[in-house]
C-alpha angles and dihedrals in degrees: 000000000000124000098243110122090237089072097045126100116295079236099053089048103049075048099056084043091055093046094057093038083056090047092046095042080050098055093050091056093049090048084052102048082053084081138036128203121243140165114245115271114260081218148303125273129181117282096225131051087009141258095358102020094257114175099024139066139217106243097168128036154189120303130172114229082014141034102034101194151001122299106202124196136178129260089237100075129230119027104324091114087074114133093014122157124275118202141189106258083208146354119288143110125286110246097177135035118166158088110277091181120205115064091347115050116169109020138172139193127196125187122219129200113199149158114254137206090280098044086261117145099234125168135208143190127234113190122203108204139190095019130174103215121005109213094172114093116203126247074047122133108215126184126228107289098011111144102256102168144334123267106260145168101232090249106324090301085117149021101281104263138136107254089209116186142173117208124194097192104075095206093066097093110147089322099093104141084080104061138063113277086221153102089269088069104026153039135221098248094212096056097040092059095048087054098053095028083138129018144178106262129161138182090281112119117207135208108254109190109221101186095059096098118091111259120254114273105008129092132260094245091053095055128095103258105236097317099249082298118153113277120268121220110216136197120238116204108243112236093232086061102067111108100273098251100025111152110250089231128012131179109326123226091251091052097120095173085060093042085042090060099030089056102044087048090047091056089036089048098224097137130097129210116271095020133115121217103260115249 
């Protein structure tokens, strides 16, 4: 006899049949475990001092080719703000949970779907950086508001404070070295929740994919391009729309002589709310 499967036993090939039935019936389900469905948030609040940041400031902000995101502090000075609650600023489905390391230590990443300016479902990232306990799992739906995490220092390397980002390109994750520190990236969380305090938002649940963002430490070239998921439409900041008279750079996350000073006025408490350490 030949090898061809044609010849082989009835049995064998009702087994071969099954096998491939059990992979293909797998993979769907892994496909289908690569998005969650979620309704659209009802709009996004601060995730501190909710819903309107009472009680905290925000001492460092946005800068483009720079400072990528919010750093929030309590009014209480120093580090009394150890161990505050961190909040969702909307409802969405947690796509990180875990400790980066390096500069980063606990993290966490949470997707939004939402309804934009044109009636358009666009979705957006917020990142929670440098916490001192996660509580939010990923693959978990929370709620706006909803206690995600505690204010931390990622171990004593800074002044305790929330790093609080919003990302518009969904494959950042915690990868960002590989991607533009711009507009064209980010957003300037302040103004994008004031923006979207209050959206449309119904009963529909919609897929959000949760394995779109670039791994740690490869590059984005090495990673998969979307896995075959379902296609993400996302906003792009209109350039009319940057504060008139916003440097075009500002103190970059790496800047240790900034973070040096920032940190030693923060336990001295030499620094007011609102203010920024002098260069």
């Amino acid at each position: 006899m030949t090898g061809g499967s044609i010849h082989q036993p009835l049995p064998l090939r009702i087994g071969m049949v099954v096998l491939v039935f059990a992979f293909a019936v797998l993979g769907a389900r892994l496909r289908a475990a690569e998005a969650i469905r979620c309704q659209l948030a009802d709009g996004f609040d601060f995730p501190v001092g909710k819903p309107n940041g009472t009680g905290y400031y925000k001492f460092r902000g946005y800068w483009p080719n720079g400072h990528l995101g919010e750093d929030w502090n309590g009014r209480g000075g120093g580090d009394s703000d150890l161990g505050a609650p961190i909040y969702s600023t909307a409802r969405g489905v947690v796509v990180i949970s875990e400790n980066i390391g390096a500069g980063w230590g606990n993290c966490i990443v949470i997707r939004h779907a939402y309804r934009d300016e044109t009636g358009k479902i666009a979705m957006v990232d917020s990142q929670y950086g440098h916490l001192h306990q996660r509580i939010a799992k990923v693959g978990q739906i929370v709620e706006k508001g909803q206690l995600i995490g505690t204010m931390g220092s990622n171990n004593g390397m800074y002044a305790v404070h929330l790093h609080f980002e919003m990302r518009k390109n969904l494959r950042i994750g915690m990868n960002r070295s590989q991607f533009a520190r711009d507009n064209t990236n980010y957003y300037s969380p302040t103004d994008f929740i004031n923006k979207h305090r209050v959206l449309p938002t119904s009963f529909t649940k919609y897929p959000i994919p949760t394995r779109l963002f670039s791994p740690y430490g490869r590059s984005a070239a090495d990673a998969r391009s979307d896995g075959g998921g379902p296609s993400v439409q996302v906003p792009t900041l209109p350039t009319s729309s940057i504060r008139p008279g916003l440097p075009a750079s500002g103190p970059s996350d790496e800047d240790e002589d900034f973070w040096g000073k920032l940190r030693n006025r923060l336990k001295q408490g030499k620094l007011t709310p609102g203010a920024t350490p002098e260069n």
